[in-house]
mmCIF file of C-alpha atoms in Angstrom:
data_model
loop_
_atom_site.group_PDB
_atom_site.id
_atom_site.type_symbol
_atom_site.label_atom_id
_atom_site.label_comp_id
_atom_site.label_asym_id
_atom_site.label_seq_id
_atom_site.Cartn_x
_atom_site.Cartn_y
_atom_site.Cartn_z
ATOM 1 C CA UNK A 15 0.000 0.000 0.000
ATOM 2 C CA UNK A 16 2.674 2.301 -0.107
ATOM 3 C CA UNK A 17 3.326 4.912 -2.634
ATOM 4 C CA UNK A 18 6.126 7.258 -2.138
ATOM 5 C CA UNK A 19 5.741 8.962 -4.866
ATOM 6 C CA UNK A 20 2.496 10.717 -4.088
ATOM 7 C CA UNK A 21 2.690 14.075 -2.595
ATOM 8 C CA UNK A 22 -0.225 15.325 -0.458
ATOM 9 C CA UNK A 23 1.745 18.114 0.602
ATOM 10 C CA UNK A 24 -0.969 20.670 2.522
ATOM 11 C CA UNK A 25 -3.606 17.886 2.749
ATOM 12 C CA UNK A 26 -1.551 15.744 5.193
ATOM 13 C CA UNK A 27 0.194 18.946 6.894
ATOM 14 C CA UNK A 28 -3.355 19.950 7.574
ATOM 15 C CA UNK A 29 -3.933 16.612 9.564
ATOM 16 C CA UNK A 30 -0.835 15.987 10.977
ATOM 17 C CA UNK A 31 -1.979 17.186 14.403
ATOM 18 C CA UNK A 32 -4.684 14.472 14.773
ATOM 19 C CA UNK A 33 -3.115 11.314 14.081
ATOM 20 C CA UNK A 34 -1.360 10.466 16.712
ATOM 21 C CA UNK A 35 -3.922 7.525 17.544
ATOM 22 C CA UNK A 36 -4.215 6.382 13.713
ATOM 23 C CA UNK A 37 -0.310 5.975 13.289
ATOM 24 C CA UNK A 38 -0.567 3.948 17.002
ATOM 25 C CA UNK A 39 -3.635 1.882 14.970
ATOM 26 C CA UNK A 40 -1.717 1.443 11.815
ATOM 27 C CA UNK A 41 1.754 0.899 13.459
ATOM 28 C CA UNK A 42 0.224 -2.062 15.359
ATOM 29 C CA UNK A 43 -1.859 -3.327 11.965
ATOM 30 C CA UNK A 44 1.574 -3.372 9.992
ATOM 31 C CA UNK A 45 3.127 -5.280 13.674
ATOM 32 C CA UNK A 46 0.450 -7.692 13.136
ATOM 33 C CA UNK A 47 0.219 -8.762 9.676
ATOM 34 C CA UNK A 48 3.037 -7.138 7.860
ATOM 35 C CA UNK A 49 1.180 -4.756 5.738
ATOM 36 C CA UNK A 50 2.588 -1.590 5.714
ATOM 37 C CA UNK A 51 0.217 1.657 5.451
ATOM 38 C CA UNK A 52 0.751 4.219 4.238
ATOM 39 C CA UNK A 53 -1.125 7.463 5.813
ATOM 40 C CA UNK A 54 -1.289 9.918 3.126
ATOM 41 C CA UNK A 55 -2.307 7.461 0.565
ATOM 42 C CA UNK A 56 -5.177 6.030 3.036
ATOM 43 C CA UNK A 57 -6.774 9.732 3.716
ATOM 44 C CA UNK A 58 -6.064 11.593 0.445
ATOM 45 C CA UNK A 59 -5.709 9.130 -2.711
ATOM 46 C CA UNK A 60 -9.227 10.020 -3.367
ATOM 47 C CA UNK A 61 -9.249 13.890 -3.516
ATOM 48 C CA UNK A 62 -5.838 13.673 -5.709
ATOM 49 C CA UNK A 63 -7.406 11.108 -7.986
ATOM 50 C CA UNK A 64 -10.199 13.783 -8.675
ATOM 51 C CA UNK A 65 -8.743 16.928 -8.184
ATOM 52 C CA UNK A 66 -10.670 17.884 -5.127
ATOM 53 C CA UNK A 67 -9.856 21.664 -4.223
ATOM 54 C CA UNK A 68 -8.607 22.431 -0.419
ATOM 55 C CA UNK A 69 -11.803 22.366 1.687
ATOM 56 C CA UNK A 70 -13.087 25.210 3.095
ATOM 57 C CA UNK A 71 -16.415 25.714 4.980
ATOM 58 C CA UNK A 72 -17.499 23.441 2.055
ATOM 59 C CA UNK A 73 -16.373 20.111 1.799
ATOM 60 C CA UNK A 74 -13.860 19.097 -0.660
ATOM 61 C CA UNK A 75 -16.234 16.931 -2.319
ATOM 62 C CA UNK A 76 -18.790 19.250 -2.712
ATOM 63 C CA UNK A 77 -21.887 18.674 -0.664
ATOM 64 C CA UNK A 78 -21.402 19.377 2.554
ATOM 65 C CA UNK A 79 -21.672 22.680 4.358
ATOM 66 C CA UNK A 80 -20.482 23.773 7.339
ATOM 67 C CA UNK A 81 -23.281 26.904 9.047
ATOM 68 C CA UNK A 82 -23.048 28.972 11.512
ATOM 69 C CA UNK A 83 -25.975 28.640 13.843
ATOM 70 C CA UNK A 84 -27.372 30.858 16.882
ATOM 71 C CA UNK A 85 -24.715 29.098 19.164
ATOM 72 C CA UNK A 86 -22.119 27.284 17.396
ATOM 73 C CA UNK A 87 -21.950 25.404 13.698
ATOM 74 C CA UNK A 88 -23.540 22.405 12.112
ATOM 75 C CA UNK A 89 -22.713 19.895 8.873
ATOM 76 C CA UNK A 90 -25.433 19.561 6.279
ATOM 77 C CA UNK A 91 -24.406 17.250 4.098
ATOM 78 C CA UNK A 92 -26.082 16.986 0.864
ATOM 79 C CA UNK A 93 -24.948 13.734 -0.596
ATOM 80 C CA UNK A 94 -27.678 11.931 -2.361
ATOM 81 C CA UNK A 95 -29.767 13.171 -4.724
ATOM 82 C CA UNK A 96 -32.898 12.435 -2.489
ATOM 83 C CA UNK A 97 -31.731 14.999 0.087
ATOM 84 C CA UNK A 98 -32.044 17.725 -2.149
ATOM 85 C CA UNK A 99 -35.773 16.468 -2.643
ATOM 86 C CA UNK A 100 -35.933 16.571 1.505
ATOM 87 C CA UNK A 101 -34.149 20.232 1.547
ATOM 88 C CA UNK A 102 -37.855 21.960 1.292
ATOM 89 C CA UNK A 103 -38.874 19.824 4.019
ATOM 90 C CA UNK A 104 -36.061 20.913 6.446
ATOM 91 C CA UNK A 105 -36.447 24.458 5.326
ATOM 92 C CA UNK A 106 -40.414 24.507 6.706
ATOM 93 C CA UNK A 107 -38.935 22.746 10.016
ATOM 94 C CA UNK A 108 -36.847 25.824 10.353
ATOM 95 C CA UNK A 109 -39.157 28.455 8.833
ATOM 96 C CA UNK A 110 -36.682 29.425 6.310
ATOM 97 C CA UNK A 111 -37.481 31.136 3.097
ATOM 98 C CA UNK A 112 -36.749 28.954 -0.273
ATOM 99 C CA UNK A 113 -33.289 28.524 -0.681
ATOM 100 C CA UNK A 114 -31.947 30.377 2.388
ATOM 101 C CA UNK A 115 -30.713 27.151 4.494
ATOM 102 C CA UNK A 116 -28.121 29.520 5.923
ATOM 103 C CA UNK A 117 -30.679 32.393 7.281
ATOM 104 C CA UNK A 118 -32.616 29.758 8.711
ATOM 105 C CA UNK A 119 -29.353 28.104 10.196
ATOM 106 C CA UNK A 120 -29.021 31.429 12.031
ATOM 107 C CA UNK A 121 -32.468 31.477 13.745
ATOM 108 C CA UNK A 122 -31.650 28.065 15.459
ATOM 109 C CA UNK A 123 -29.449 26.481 17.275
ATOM 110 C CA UNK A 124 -26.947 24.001 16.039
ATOM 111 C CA UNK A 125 -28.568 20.867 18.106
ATOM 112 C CA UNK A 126 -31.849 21.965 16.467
ATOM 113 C CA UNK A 127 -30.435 22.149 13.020
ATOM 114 C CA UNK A 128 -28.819 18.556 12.996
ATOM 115 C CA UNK A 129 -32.294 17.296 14.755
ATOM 116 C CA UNK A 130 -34.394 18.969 11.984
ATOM 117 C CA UNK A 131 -32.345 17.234 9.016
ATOM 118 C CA UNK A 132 -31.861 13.889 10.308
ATOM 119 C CA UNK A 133 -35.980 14.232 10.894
ATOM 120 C CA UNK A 134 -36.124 14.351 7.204
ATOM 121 C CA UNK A 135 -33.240 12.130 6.635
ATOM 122 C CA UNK A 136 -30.328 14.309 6.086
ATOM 123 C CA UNK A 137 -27.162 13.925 7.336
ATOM 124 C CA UNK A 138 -25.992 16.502 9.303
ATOM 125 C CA UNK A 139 -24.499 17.020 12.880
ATOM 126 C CA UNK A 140 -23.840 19.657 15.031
ATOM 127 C CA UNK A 141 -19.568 20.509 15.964
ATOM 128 C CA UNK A 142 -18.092 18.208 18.650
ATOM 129 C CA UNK A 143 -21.547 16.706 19.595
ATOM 130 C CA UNK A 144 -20.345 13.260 19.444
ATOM 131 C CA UNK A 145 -17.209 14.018 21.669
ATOM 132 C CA UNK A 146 -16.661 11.522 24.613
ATOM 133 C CA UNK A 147 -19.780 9.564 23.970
ATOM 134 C CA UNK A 148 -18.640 6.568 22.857
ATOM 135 C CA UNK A 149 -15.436 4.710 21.732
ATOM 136 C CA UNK A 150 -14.052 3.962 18.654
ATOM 137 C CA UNK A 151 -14.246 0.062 18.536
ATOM 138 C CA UNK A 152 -17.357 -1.022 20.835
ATOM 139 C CA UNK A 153 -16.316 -5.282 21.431
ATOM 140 C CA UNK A 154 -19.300 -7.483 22.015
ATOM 141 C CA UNK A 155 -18.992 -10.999 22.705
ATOM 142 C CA UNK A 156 -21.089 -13.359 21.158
ATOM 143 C CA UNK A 157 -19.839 -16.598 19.708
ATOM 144 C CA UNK A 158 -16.883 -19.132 20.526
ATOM 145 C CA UNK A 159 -13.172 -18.188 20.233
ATOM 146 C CA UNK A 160 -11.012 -19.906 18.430
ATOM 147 C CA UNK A 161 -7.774 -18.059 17.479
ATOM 148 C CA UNK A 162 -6.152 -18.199 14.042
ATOM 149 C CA UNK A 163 -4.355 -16.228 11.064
ATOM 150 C CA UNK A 164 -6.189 -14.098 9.367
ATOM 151 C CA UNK A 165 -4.245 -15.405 5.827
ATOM 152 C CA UNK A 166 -7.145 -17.444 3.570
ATOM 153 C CA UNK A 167 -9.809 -16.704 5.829
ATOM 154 C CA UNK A 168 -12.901 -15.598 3.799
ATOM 155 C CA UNK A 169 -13.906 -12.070 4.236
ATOM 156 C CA UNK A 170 -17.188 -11.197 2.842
ATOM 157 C CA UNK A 171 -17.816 -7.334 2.691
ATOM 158 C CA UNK A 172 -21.677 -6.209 2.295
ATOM 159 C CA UNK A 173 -20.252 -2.401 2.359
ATOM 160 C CA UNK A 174 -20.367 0.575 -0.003
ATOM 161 C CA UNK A 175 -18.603 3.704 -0.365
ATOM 162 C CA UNK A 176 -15.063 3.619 1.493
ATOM 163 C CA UNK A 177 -14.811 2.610 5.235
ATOM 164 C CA UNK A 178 -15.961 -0.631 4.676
ATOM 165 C CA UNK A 179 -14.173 -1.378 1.474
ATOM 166 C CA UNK A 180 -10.879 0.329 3.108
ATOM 167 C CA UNK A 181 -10.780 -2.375 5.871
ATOM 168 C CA UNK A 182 -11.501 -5.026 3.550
ATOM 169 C CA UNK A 183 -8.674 -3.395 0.891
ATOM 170 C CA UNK A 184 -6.571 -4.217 3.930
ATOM 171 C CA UNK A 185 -7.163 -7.784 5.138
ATOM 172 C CA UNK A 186 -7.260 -8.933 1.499
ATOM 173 C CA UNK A 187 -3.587 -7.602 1.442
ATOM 174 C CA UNK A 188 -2.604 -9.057 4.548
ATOM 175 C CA UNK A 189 -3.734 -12.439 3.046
ATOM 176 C CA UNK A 190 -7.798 -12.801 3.359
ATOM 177 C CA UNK A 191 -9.945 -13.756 0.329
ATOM 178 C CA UNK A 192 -12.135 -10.651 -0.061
ATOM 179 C CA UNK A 193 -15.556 -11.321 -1.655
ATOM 180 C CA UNK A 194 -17.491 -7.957 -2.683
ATOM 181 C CA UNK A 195 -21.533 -8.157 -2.468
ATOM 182 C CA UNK A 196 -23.704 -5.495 -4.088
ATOM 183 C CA UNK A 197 -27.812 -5.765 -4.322
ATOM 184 C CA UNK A 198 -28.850 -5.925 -7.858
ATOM 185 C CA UNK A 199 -31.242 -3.317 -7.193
ATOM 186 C CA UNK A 200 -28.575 -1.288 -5.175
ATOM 187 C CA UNK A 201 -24.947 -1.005 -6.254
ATOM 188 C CA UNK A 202 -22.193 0.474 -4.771
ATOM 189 C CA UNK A 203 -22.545 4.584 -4.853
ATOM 190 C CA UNK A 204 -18.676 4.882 -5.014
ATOM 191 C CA UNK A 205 -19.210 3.731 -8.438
ATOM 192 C CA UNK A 206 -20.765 6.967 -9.359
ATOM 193 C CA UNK A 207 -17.366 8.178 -8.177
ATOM 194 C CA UNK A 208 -14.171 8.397 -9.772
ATOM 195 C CA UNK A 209 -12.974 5.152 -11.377
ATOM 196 C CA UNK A 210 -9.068 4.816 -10.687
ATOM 197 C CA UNK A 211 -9.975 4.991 -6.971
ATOM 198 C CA UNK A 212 -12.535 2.292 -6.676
ATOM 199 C CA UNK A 213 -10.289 0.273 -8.559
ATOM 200 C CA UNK A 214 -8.028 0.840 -6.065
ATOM 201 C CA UNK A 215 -9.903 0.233 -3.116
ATOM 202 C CA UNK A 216 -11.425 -3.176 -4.531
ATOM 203 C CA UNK A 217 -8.356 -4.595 -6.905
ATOM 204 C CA UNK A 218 -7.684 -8.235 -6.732
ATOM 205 C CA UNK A 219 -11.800 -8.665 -4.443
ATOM 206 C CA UNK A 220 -14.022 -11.044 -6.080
ATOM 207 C CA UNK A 221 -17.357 -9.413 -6.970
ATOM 208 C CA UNK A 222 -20.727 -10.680 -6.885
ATOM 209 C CA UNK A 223 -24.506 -9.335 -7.329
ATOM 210 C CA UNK A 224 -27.176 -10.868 -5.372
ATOM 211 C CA UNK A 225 -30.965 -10.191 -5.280
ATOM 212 C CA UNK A 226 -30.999 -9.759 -1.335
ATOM 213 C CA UNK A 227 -34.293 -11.119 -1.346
ATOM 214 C CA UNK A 228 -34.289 -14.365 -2.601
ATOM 215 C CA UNK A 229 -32.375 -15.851 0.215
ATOM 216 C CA UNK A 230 -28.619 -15.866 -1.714
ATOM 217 C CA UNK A 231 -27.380 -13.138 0.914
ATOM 218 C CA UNK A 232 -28.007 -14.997 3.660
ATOM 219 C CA UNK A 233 -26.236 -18.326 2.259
ATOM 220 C CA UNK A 234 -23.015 -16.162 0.966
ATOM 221 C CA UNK A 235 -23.085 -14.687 4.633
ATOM 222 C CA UNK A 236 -23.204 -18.467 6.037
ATOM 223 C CA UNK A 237 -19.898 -19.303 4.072
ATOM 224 C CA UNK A 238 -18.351 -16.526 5.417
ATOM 225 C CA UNK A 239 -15.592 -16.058 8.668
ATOM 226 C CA UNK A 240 -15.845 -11.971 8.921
ATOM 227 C CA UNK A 241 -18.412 -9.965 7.323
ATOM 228 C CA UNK A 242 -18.277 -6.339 6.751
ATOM 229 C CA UNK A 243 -21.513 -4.376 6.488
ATOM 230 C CA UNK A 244 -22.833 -0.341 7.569
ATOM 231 C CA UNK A 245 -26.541 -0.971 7.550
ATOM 232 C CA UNK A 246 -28.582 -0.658 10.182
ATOM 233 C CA UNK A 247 -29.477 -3.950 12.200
ATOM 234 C CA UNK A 248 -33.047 -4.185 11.138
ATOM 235 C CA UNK A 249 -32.577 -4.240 7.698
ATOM 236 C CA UNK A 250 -30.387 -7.428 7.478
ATOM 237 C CA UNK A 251 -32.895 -8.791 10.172
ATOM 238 C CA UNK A 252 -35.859 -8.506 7.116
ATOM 239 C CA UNK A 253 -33.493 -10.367 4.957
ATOM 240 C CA UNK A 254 -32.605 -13.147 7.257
ATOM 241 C CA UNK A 255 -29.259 -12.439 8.483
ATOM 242 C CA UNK A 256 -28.351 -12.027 12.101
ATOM 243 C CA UNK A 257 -24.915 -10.687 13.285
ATOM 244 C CA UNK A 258 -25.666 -13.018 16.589
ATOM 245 C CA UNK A 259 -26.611 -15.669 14.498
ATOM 246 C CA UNK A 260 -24.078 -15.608 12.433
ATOM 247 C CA UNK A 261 -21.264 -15.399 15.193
ATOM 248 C CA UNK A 262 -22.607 -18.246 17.463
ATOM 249 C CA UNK A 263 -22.779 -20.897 14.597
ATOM 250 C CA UNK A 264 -19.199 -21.331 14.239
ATOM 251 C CA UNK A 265 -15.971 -20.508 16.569
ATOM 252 C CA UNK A 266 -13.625 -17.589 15.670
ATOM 253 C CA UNK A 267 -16.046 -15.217 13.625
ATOM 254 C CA UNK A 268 -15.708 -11.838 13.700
ATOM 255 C CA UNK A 269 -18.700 -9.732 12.286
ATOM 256 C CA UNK A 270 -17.842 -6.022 11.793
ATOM 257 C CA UNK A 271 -20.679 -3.496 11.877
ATOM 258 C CA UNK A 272 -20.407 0.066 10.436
ATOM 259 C CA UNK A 273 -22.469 3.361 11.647
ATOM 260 C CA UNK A 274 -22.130 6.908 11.917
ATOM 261 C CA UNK A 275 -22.863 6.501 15.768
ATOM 262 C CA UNK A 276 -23.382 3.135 16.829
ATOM 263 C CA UNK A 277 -25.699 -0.122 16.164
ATOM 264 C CA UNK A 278 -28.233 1.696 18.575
ATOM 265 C CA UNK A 279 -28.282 4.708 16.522
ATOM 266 C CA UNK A 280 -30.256 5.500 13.261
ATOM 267 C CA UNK A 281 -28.665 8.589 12.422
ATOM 268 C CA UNK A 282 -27.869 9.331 9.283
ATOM 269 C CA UNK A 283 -23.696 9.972 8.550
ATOM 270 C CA UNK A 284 -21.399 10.286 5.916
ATOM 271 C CA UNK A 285 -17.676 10.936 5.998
ATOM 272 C CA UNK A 286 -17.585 14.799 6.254
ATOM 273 C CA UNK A 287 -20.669 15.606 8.978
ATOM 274 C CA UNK A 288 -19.266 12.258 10.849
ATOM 275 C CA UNK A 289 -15.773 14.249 11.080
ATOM 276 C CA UNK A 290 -17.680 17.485 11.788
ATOM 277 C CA UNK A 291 -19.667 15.538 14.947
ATOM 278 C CA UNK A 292 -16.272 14.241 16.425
ATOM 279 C CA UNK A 293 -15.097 17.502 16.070
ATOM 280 C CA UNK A 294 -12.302 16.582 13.599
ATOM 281 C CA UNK A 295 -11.967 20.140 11.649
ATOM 282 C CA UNK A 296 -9.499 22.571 10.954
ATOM 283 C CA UNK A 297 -9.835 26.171 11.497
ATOM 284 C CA UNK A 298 -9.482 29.551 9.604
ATOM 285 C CA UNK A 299 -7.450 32.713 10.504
ATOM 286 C CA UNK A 300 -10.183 33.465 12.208
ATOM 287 C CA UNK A 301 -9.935 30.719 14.142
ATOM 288 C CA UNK A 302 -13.838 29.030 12.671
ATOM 289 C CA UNK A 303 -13.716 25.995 11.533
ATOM 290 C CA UNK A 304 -13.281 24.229 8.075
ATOM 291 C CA UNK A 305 -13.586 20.830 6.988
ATOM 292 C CA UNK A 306 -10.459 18.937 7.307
ATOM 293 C CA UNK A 307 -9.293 16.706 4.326
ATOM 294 C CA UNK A 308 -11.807 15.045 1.923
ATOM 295 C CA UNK A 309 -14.608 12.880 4.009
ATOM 296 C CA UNK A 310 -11.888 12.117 6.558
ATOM 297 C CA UNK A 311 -14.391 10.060 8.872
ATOM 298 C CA UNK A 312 -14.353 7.464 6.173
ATOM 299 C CA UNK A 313 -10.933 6.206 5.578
ATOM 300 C CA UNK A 314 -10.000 6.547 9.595
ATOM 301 C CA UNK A 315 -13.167 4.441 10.126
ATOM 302 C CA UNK A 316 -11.656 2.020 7.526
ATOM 303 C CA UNK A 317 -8.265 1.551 9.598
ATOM 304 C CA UNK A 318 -10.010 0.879 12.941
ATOM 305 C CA UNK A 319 -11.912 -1.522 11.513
ATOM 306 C CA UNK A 320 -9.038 -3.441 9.890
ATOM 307 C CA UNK A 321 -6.930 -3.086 12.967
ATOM 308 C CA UNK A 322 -9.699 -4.177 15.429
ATOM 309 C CA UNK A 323 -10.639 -7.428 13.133
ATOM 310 C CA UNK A 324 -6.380 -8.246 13.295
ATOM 311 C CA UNK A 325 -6.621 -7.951 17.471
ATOM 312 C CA UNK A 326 -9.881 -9.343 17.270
ATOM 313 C CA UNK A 327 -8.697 -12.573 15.506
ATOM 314 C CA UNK A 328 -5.596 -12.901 17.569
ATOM 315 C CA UNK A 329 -7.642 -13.183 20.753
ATOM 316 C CA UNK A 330 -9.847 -15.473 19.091
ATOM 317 C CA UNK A 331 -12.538 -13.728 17.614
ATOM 318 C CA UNK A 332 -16.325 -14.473 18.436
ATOM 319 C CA UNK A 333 -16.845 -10.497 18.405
ATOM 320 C CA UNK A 334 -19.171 -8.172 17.014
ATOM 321 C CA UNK A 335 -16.966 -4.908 16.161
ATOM 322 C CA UNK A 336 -19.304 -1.782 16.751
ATOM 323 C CA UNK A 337 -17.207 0.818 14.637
ATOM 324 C CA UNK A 338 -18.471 4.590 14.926
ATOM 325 C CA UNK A 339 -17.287 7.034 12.545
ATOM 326 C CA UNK A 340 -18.362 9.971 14.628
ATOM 327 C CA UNK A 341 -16.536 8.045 17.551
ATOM 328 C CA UNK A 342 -13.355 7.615 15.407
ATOM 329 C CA UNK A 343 -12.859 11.206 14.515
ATOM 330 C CA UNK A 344 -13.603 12.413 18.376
ATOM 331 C CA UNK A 345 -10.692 10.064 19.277
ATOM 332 C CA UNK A 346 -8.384 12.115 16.882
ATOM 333 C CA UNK A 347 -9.570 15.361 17.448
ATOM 334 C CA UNK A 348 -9.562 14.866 21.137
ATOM 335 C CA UNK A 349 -5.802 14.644 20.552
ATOM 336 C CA UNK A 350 -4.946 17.623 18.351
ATOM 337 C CA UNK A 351 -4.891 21.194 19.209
ATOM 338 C CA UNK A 352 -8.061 22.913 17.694
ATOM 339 C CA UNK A 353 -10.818 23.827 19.464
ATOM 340 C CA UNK A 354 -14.440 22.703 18.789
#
């Protein structure tokens, strides 16, 4: 995974403060399995690939905004072509005029904001709210352990976008078979995305499409010793699969679950408002803050994951990994020097 040739130059200078914890994570991932990673390439390969510009108090990609609120600043985040259907919706919650999210982030406060869009199922979070509630990696026994290497074990990743498919990039490298599952009515959004990089993050994965509802999930899940997934519990309980289940049929399984704030949570995240909610920004000259890097919740995400699956297996698995994004950037922001 590493590329010394790629220069990231202010991207990574801009991070540098934070990732303390995420060298500690990687450093032991690379101790573990012999994979080295390499930071810059992890966090920025994306925005280079594309030519994202420098973030600001919009995100690099484009469709989040940070606003300033009555007491403090909230993420909306834009990413899905059904949350600009939802934006009149959230404007009436607010009673803002057409169009003027930002006056009618003014009249409210920033709790209120991220309460009002997540109503309507927008992501969006208000600035350090997920600070110190949670951590990173949440460990919950539930099956046999039964300790062993992670090299040929079958990893089976339900995912989309780029945590998920980051931590599986990684334990197919340090010697898993990596099997990527998409819906047939549902692919993978980082298609829509730019090509070289989701290439990258899924190069040398088998691929397979699978109506969820006939049953074939559920059997590819049963062949499976770690699975990989960021939807919400109740929605692979309607298709017959059960985390629970799943771990207590055989010894040594690890199932790894994905969410912007936990498996209890139904919050809406993506990678920029999840950074914004652990606090994980930059700030301007005038010392307000700007998004930091290019949906930098999602690739940190990615690395815990990868690095709690390693630990996991050495102890012996027979864990459900609770990964929160929101949680994951709190951890490095609670470590840098900016205020929230």
């Amino acid at each position: 995974m590493r590329n010394a040739t790629l220069d990231f130059g202010c991207r990574m200078s801009d991070a540098a403060p934070y990732l303390g914890p995420l060298r500690a994570v990687v450093d032991e991932f690379t101790l573990r399995t012999g994979v080295t990673v390499d930071l810059p390439t992890a966090l920025f390969l994306r925005a280079r690939l594309a030519g994202l510009p420098r973030p600001g108090r919009t995100s690099a990609g484009g469709s989040c905004r940070l606003l300033r609120t009555a007491d403090g600043w909230t993420a909306v985040n834009l990413a899905r072509p059904d949350d600009h259907a939802s934006l009149p919706a959230l404007l009436a919650l607010l009673d803002a005029r057409d169009d003027d999210l930002a006056g009618g982030a003014l009249r409210t406060t920033a709790h209120r904001l991220a309460d009002a869009a997540q109503t309507v199922g927008i992501a969006a979070a208000a600035l350090g709210s997920a600070r110190g509630r949670r951590p990173p990696v949440r460990s919950v026994p539930q099956g046999e352990r039964l300790p062993r290497p992670l090299a040929g074990l079958r990893v089976l990743d339900l995912s989309a976008l780029w945590a998920g498919p980051l931590c599986a990039k990684l334990l197919g490298l340090a010697g898993a078979h990596v099997t990527k599952v998409e819906s047939t009515v549902r692919p993978d959004g980082a298609r829509r995305g730019n090509p070289r990089f989701y290439r990258w993050l899924h190069e040398g994965h088998d691929s397979v499409v699978l109506d969820f509802a006939s049953g074939a999930l559920a059997e590819a899940v049963d062949r499976a010793d770690i699975v990989i997934e960021a939807s919400r519990p109740r929605a692979l309980r309607r298709l017959g699969v059960k985390a629970e289940e799943f771990l207590s049929a055989r010894p040594g399984r690890v199932w790894v679950g994905l969410t912007g704030y936990g498996r209890d949570d139904d919050r809406i995240a993506f990678g920029d408002d999840a950074a914004v909610a652990g606090g994980l920004v930059g700030r301007d000259a005038h010392g307000d803050p700007v998004f930091l890097g290019d949906a930098l919740a999602d690739p940190v995400t990615g690395l815990f994951a990868a690095h709690a699956v390693v630990r996991s297996l050495a102890a012996g698995g027979g864990e459900l990994l609770c990964v929160s994004m929101a949680a994951c950037a709190a951890l490095l922001a609670g470590s840098g020097t900016a205020p929230c």
